[in-house]
Coordinates of C-alpha atoms and ligand atoms in Angstrom, one line a residue:
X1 CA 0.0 0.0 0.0
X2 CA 1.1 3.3 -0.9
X3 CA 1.9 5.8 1.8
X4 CA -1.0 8.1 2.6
X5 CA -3.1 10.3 1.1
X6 CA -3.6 13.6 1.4
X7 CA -5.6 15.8 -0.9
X8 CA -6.0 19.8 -1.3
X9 CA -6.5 19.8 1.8
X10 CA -5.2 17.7 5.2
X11 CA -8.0 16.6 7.2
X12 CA -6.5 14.8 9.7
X13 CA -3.4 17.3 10.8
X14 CA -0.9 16.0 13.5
X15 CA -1.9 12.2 12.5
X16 CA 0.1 10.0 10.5
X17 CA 0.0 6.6 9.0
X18 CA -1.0 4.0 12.2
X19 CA 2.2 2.0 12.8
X20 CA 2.5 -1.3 15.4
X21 CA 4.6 -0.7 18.3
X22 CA 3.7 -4.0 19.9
X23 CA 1.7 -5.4 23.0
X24 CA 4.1 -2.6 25.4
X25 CA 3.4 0.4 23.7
X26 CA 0.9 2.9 25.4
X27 CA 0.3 5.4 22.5
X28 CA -3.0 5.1 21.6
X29 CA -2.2 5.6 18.0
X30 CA -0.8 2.5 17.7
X31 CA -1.2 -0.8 16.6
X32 CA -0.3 -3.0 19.9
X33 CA -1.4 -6.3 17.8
X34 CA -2.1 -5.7 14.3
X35 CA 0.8 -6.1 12.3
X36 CA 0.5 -6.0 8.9
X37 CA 3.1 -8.5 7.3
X38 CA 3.4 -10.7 10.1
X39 CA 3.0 -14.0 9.1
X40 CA 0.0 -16.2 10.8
X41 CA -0.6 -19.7 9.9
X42 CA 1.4 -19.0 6.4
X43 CA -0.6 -15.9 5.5
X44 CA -0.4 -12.1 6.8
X45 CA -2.5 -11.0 9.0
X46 CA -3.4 -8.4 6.7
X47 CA -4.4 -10.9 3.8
X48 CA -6.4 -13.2 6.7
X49 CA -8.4 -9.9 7.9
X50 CA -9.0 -7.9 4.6
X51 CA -10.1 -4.8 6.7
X52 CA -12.7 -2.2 5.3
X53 CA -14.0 1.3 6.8
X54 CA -17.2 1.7 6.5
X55 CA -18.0 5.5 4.3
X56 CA -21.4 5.6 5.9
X57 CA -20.1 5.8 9.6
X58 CA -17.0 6.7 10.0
X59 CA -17.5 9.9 7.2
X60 CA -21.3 10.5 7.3
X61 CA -22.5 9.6 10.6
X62 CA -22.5 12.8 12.2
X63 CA -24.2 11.5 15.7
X64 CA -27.4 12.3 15.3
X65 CA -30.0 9.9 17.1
X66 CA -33.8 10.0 17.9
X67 CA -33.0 12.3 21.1
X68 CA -30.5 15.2 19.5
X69 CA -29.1 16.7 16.8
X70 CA -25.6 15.6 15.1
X71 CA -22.4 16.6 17.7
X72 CA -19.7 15.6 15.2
X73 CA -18.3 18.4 13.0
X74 CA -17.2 17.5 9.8
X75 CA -13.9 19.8 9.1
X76 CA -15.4 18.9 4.9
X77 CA -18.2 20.1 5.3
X78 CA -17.6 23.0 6.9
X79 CA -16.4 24.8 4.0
X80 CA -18.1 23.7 1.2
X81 CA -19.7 25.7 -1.6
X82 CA -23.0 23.1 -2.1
X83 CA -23.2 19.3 -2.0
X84 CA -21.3 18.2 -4.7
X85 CA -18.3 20.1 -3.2
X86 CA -18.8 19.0 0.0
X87 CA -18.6 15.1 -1.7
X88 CA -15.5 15.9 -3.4
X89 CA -13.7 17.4 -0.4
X90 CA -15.3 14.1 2.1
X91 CA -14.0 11.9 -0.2
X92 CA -10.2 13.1 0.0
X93 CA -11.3 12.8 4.1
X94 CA -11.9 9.3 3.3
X95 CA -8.9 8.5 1.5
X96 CA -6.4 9.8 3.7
X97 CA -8.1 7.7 6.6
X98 CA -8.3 5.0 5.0
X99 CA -4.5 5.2 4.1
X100 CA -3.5 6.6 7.3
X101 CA -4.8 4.0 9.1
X102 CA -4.0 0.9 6.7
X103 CA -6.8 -0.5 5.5
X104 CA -6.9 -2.1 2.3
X105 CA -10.5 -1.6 1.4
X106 CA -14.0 0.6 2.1
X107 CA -17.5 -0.4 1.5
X108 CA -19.9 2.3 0.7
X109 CA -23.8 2.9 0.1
X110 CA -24.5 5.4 -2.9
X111 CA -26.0 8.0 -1.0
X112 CA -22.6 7.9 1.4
X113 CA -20.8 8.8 -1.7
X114 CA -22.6 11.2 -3.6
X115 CA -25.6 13.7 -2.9
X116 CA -29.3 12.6 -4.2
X117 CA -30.5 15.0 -7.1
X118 CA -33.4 16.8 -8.6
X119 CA -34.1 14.0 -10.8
X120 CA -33.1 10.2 -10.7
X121 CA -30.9 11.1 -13.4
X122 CA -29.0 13.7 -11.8
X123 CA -28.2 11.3 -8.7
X124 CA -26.9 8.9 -11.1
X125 CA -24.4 11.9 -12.3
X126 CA -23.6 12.7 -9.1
X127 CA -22.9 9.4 -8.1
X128 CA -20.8 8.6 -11.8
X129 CA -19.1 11.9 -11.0
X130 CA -17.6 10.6 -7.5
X131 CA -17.1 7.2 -9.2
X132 CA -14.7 8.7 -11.2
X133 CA -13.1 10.5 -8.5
X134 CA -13.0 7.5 -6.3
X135 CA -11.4 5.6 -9.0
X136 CA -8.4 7.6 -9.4
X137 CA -8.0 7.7 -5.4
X138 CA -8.2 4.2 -5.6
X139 CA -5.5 4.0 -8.6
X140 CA -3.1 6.6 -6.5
X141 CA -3.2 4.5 -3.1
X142 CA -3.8 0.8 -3.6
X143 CA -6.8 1.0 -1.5
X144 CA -9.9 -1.7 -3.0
X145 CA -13.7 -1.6 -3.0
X146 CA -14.6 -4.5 -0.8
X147 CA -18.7 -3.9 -1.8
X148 CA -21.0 -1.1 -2.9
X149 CA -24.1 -1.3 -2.2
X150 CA -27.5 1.4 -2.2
X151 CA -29.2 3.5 0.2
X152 CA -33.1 2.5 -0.2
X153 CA -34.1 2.9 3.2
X154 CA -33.5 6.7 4.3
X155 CA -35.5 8.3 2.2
X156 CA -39.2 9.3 2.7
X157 CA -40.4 7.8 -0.5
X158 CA -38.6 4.2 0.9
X159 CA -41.0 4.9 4.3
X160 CA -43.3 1.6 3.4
X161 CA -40.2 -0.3 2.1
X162 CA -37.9 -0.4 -1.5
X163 CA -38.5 -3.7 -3.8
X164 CA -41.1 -4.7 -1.2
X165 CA -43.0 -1.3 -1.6
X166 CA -47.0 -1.8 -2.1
X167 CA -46.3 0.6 -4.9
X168 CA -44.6 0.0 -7.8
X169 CA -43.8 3.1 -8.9
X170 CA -41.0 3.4 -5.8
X171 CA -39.8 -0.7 -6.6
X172 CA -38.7 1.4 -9.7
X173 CA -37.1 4.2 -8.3
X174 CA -35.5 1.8 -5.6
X175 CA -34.5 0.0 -9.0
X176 CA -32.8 3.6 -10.6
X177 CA -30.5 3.6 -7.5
X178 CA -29.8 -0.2 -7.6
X179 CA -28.9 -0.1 -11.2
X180 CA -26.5 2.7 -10.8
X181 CA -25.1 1.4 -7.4
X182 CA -24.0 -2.0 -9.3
X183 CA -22.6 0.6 -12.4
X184 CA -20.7 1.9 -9.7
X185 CA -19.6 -1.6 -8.1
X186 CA -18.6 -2.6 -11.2
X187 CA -16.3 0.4 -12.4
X188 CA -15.2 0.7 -8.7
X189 CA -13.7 -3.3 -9.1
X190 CA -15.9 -4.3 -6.1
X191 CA -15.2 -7.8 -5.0
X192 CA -18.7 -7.4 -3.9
X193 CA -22.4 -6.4 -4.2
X194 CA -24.7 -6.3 -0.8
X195 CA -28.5 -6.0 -0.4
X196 CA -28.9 -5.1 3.4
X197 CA -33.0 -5.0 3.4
X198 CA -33.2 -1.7 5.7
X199 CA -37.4 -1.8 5.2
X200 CA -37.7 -4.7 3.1
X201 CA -39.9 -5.6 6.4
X202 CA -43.0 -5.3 7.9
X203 CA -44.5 -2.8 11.1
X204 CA -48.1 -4.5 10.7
X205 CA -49.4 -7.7 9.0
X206 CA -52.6 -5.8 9.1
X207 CA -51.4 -3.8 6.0
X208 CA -48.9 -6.2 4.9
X209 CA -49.3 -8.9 2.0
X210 CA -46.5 -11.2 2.9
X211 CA -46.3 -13.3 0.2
X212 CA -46.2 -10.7 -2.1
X213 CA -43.7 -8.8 -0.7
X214 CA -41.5 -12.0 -0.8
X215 CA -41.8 -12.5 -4.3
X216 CA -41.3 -9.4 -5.2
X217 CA -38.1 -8.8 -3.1
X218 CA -36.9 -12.0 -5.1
X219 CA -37.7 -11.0 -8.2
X220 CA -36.0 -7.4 -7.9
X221 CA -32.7 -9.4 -6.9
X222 CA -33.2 -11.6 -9.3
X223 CA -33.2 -8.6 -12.1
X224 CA -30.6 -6.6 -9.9
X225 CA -28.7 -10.3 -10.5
X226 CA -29.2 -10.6 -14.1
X227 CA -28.4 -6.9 -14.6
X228 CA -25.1 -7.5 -13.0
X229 CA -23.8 -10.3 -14.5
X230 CA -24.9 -9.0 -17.8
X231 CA -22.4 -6.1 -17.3
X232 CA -19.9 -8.7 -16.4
X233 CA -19.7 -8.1 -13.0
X234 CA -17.7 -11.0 -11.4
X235 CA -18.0 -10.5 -8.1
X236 CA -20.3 -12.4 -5.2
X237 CA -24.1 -10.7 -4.2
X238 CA -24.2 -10.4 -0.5
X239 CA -27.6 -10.7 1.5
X240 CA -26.9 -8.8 5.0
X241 CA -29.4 -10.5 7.9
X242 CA -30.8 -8.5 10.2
X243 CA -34.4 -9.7 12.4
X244 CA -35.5 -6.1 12.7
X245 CA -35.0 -2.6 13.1
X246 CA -35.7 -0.5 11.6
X247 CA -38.8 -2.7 10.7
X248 CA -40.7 -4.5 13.2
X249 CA -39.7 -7.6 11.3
X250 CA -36.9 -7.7 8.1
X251 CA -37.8 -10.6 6.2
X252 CA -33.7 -11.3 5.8
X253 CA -34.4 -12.5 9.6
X254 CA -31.3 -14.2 10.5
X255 CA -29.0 -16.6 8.3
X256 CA -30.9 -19.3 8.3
X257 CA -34.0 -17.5 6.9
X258 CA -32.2 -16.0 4.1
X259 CA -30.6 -19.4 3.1
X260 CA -34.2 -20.8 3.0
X261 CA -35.2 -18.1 1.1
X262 CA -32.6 -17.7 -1.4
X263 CA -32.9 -21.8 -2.5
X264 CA -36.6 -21.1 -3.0
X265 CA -36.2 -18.4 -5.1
X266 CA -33.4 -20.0 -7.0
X267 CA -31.2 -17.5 -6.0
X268 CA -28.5 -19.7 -3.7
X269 CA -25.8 -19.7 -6.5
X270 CA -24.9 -16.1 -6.9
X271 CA -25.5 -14.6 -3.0
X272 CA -23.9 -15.3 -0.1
X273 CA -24.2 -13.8 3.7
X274 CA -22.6 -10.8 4.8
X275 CA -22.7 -11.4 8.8
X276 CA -22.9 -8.6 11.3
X277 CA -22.3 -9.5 14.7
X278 CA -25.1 -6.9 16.1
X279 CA -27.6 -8.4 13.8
X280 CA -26.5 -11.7 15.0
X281 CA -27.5 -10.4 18.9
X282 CA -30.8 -8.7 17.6
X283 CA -31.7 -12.3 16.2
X284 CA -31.5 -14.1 19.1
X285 CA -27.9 -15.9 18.4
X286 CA -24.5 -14.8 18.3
X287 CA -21.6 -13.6 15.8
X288 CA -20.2 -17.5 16.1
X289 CA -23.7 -19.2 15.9
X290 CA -24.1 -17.4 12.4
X291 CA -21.2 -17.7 11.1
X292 CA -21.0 -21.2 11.9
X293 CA -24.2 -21.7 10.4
X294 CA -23.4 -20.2 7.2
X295 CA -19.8 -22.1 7.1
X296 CA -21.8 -25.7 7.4
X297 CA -24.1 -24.3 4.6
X298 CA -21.4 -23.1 2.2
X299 CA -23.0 -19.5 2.3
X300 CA -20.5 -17.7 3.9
X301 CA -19.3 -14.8 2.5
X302 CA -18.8 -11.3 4.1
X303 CA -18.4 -9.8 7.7
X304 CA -19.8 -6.2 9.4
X305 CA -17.6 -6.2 12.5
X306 CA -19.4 -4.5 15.2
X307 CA -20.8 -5.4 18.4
X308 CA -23.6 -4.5 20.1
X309 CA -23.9 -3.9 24.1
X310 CA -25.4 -6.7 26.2
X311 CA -27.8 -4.9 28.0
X312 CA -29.4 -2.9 25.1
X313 CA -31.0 -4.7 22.6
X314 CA -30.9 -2.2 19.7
X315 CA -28.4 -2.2 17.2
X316 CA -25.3 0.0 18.8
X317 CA -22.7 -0.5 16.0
X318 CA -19.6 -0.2 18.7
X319 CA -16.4 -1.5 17.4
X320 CA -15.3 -4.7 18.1
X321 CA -13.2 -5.0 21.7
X322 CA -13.9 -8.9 22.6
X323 CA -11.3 -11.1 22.0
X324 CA -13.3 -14.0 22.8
X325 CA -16.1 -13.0 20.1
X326 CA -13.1 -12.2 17.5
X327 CA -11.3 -15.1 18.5
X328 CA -14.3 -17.5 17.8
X329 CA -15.2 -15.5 14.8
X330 CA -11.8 -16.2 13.5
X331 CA -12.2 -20.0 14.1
X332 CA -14.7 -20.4 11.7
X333 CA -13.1 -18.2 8.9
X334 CA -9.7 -20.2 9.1
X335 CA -11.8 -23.7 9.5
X336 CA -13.4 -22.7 6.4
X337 CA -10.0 -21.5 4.8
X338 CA -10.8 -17.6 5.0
X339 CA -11.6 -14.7 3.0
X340 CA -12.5 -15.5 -0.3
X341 CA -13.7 -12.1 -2.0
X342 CA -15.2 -11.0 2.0
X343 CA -13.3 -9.0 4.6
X344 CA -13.8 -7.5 8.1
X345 CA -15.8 -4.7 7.0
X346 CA -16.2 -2.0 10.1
X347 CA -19.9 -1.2 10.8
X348 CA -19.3 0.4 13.3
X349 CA -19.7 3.8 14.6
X350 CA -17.6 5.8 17.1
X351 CA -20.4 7.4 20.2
X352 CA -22.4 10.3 20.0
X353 CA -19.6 11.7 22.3
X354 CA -16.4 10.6 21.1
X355 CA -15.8 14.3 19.7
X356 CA -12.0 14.8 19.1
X357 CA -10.6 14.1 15.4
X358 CA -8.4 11.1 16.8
X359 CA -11.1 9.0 17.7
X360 CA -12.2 7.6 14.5
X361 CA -8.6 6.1 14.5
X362 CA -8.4 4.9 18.2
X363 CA -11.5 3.6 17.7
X364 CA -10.3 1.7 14.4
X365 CA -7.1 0.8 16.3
X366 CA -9.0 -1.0 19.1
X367 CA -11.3 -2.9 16.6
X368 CA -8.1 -3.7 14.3
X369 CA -6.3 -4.8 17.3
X370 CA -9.2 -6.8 18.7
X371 CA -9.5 -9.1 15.8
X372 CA -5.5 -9.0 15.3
X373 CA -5.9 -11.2 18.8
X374 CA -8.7 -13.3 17.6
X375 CA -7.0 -14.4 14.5
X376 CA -4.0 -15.1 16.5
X377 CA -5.8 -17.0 19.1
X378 CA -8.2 -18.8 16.6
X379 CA -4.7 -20.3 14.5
X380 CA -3.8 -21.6 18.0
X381 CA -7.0 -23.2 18.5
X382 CA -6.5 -24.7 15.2
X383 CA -2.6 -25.8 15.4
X384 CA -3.1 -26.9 19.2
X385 CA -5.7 -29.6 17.7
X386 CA -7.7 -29.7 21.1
X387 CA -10.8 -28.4 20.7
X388 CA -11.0 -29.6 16.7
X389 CA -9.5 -33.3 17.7
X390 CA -12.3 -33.4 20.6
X391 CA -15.3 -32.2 18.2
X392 CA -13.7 -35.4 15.7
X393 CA -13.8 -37.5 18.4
X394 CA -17.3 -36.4 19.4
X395 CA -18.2 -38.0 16.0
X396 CA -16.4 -41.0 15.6
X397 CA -18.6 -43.0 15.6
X398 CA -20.1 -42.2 12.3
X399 CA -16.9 -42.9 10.5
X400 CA -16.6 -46.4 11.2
X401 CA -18.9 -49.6 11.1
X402 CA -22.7 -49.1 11.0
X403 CA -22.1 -45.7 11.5
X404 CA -20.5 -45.1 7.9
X405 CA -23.7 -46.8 6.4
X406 CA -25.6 -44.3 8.1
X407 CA -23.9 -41.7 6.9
X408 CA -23.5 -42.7 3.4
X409 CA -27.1 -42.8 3.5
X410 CA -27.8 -46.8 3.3
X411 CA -29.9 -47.5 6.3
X412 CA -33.5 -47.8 6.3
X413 CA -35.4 -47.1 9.6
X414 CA -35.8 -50.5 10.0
X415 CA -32.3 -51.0 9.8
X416 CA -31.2 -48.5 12.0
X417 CA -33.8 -49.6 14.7
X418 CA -32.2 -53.1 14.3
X419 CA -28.7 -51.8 15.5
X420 CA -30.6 -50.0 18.5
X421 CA -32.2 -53.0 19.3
X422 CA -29.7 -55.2 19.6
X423 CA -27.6 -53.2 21.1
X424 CA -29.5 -52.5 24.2
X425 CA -28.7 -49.4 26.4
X426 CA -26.3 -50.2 28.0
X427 CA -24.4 -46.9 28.7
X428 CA -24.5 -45.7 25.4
X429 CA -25.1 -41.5 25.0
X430 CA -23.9 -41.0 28.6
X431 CA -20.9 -39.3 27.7
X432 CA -19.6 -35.7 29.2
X433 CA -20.0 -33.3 26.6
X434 CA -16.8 -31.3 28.6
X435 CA -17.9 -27.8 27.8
X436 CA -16.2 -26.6 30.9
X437 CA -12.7 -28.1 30.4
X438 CA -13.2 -26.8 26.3
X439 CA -14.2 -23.5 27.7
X440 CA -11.1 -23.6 30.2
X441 CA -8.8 -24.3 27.3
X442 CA -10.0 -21.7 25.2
X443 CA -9.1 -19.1 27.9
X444 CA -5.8 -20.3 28.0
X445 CA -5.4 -19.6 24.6
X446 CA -6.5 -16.2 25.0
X447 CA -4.2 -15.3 27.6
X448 CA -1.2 -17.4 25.9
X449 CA -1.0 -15.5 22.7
Ligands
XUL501 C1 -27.6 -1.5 9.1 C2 -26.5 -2.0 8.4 C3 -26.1 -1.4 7.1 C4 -25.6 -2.3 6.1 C5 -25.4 -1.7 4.7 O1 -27.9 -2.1 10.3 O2 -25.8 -2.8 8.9 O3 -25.2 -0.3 7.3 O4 -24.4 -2.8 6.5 O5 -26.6 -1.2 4.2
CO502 CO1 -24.0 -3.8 8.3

């Protein structure tokens, strides 16, 4: 990677490029794990984690919230002629954080990017215009598109929902910022496309014609699909589960939902889960639970690293500071042989009252930091063979004897009753599961990184 940017203008002064100073060092505009280049498991950590910053928080989210007004002062927009301006001049603000602080990739909605026009057409200008722009930045510093994807839930007209809408006059605009979203994408290199369904939901069944709603969410990613591919895009669509909020119910529910949903609607070859570990809390499971489940499925694809807080049960977008969660995140990436076209994208927002210039860094620090531990950890899990040997052994009975016949799928119930029957209970199933003693072994991983 190139050193950093810095445009017209430095927006970030007395900052520079984030370096490591290891585990010791107490500046807090440091890397204390994350190194780069430092080789885990015979890859760098940089190429296991793929990092992204997230345009929409960390360069639009000014802290505004249902109770007060925004307390974060943009230095771009503070002198900006209109809109367009004030997009140019953010976008060299993105660029030399992005480069200051290392990462190798951003992910950005449309409407993070570039202002919404007079007409559809002029949005799509605006949005080609900072395409362009973003390209070159893109050329200069190294720095990749992870995914684009489009805003179709803050505006007014999206109130009642985007390719769910009862009418189809806004399915169409939805479709005008789809279209150019994936032109963008596509010019951009994106390794990826994402739907996150922000209203594609419901707040009443009363008013609400499920079924229809469903089929027409399908059939607009089936179009947004073939629209795609058609402009030889390459790259993998990403469905981003989340149960609700800010619908009552988000028919993208949780992983298993979408998975079911995708094979109905023929859609399982070309999408792929983008996980965020908040939406895992809001459905009732946790960051490992999904991403376990869409491992096992072959669906995995993409991570939001956030996490939400434990007594709330909103999505709070904080940055990622467990090492347990990142560790056992980790796990299932490396099980599964890691980042394909996906990275650790950071949906996450600094507080409503983290107000000085250097806290979107420490805050990127901590969450770069945080899963710099849990990859390191997770390779231990995986080269110590405990916990992986134990969970083989849990199962070995299905690899020999009757219990390969089972498995290969040549057992009737008769059969199978047969074996039970003859033989007998005895003390078979009363075996310790040993959660404890994995649980204890886990934690001596994460204190002997
Ligand atoms: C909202 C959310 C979105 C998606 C992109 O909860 O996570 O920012 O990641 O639309
Ligand atoms: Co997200």
């Amino acid at each position: 990677m190139a050193n950093c940017y810095v445009g017209a203008k430095e927006y970030f002064p007395g900052i520079q490029k984030i370096k490591y100073e290891g585990p010791k060092s107490k500046n807090p505009l440091a890397f204390k794990y994350y190194d780069a280049d430092k080789v885990i498991g015979g890859k760098k950590m940089k190429d296991h984690l793929r990092f992204a910053i997230a345009y929409w928080h960390s360069f639009c989210a000014d802290g505004a919230d249902p109770f007060g007004s925004g307390t974060h002062i943009f230095p771009w927009n503070v002198d900006a002629k209109n809109p367009m301006d004030a997009a140019e001049k953010k976008m060299d603000a993105a660029f030399e954080f992005i480069t200051k602080i290392g990462a190798e990739y951003y992910a950005f909605h449309d409407r993070d990017m570039a202002p919404e026009g007079a007409t559809p057409a002029e949005s799509e200008k605006n949005l080609m215009t900072l395409t362009a722009k973003a390209k070159n930045l893109q050329a200069q510093t190294g720095v990749k598109l992870l995914w684009g994807t489009a805003n179709v839930f803050s505006s007014p007209r999206f109130m009642n929902g985007a390719a769910t809408n009862p009418e189809f006059g806004v399915v169409a605009l939805a479709a005008t910022q789809v279209k150019a979203a994936i032109d963008a994408t596509i010019e951009l290199g994106g390794a990826g496309y994402t739907f996150w369904g922000g209203r594609e939901g419901y707040m009443s069944l009363l008013n609400t014609d499920l079924k229809r709603e469903k089929d027409n969410l399908a059939r607009f990613l089936t179009m947004a699909r073939d629209y795609a591919r058609k402009q030889g895009f390459k790259g993998v669509f990403y469905i981003e589960p989340k149960p609700m909020e800010p619908t009552k119910h988000q028919y993208d529910f949780d992983t298993e939902t979408v998975i079911g949903f995708l094979r109905n609607y023929g859609l399982d070859k070309d999408f792929r889960m983008n996980i965020e570990a908040n939406h895992a809390e809001l459905a009732g499971h946790d960051f490992f639970h999904e991403l376990e489940t869409a491992a096992a499925a072959g669906f995995f694809g993409s991570v939001d690293a956030n996490r939400g807080d434990f007594i709330n049960g909103w999505d709070t977008d904080q940055f990622p500071m467990s090492y347990y969660e990142t560790a056992l995140a980790m796990y299932t990436i490396l099980k599964i042989g890691g980042f394909t076209t996906g990275g650790l994208n950071f949906d996450s927002k600094i507080r409503r009252n983290s107000i000085d210039p250097a806290d979107l860094f420490i805050a990127h620090v901590g969450g770069m930091d945080t899963f710099a531990v849990g990859l390191q950890v997770a390779q231990r899990i995986i080269d110590d063979k405990v916990i992986p040997d134990f969970v083989k052994d849990r199962y070995a009975s299905f690899d020999s004897g009757d219990g390969v016949k089972f498995t290969k799928g040549e057992l009737t119930l008769e059969q199978l009753s047969k074996i039970g029957t003859d033989a007998g209970y005895g003390k078979t199933g009363i075996t310790s599961g040993k959660q404890e003693y994995l649980e204890n072994v886990l934690n001596s991983y994460l204190l002997g990184l």
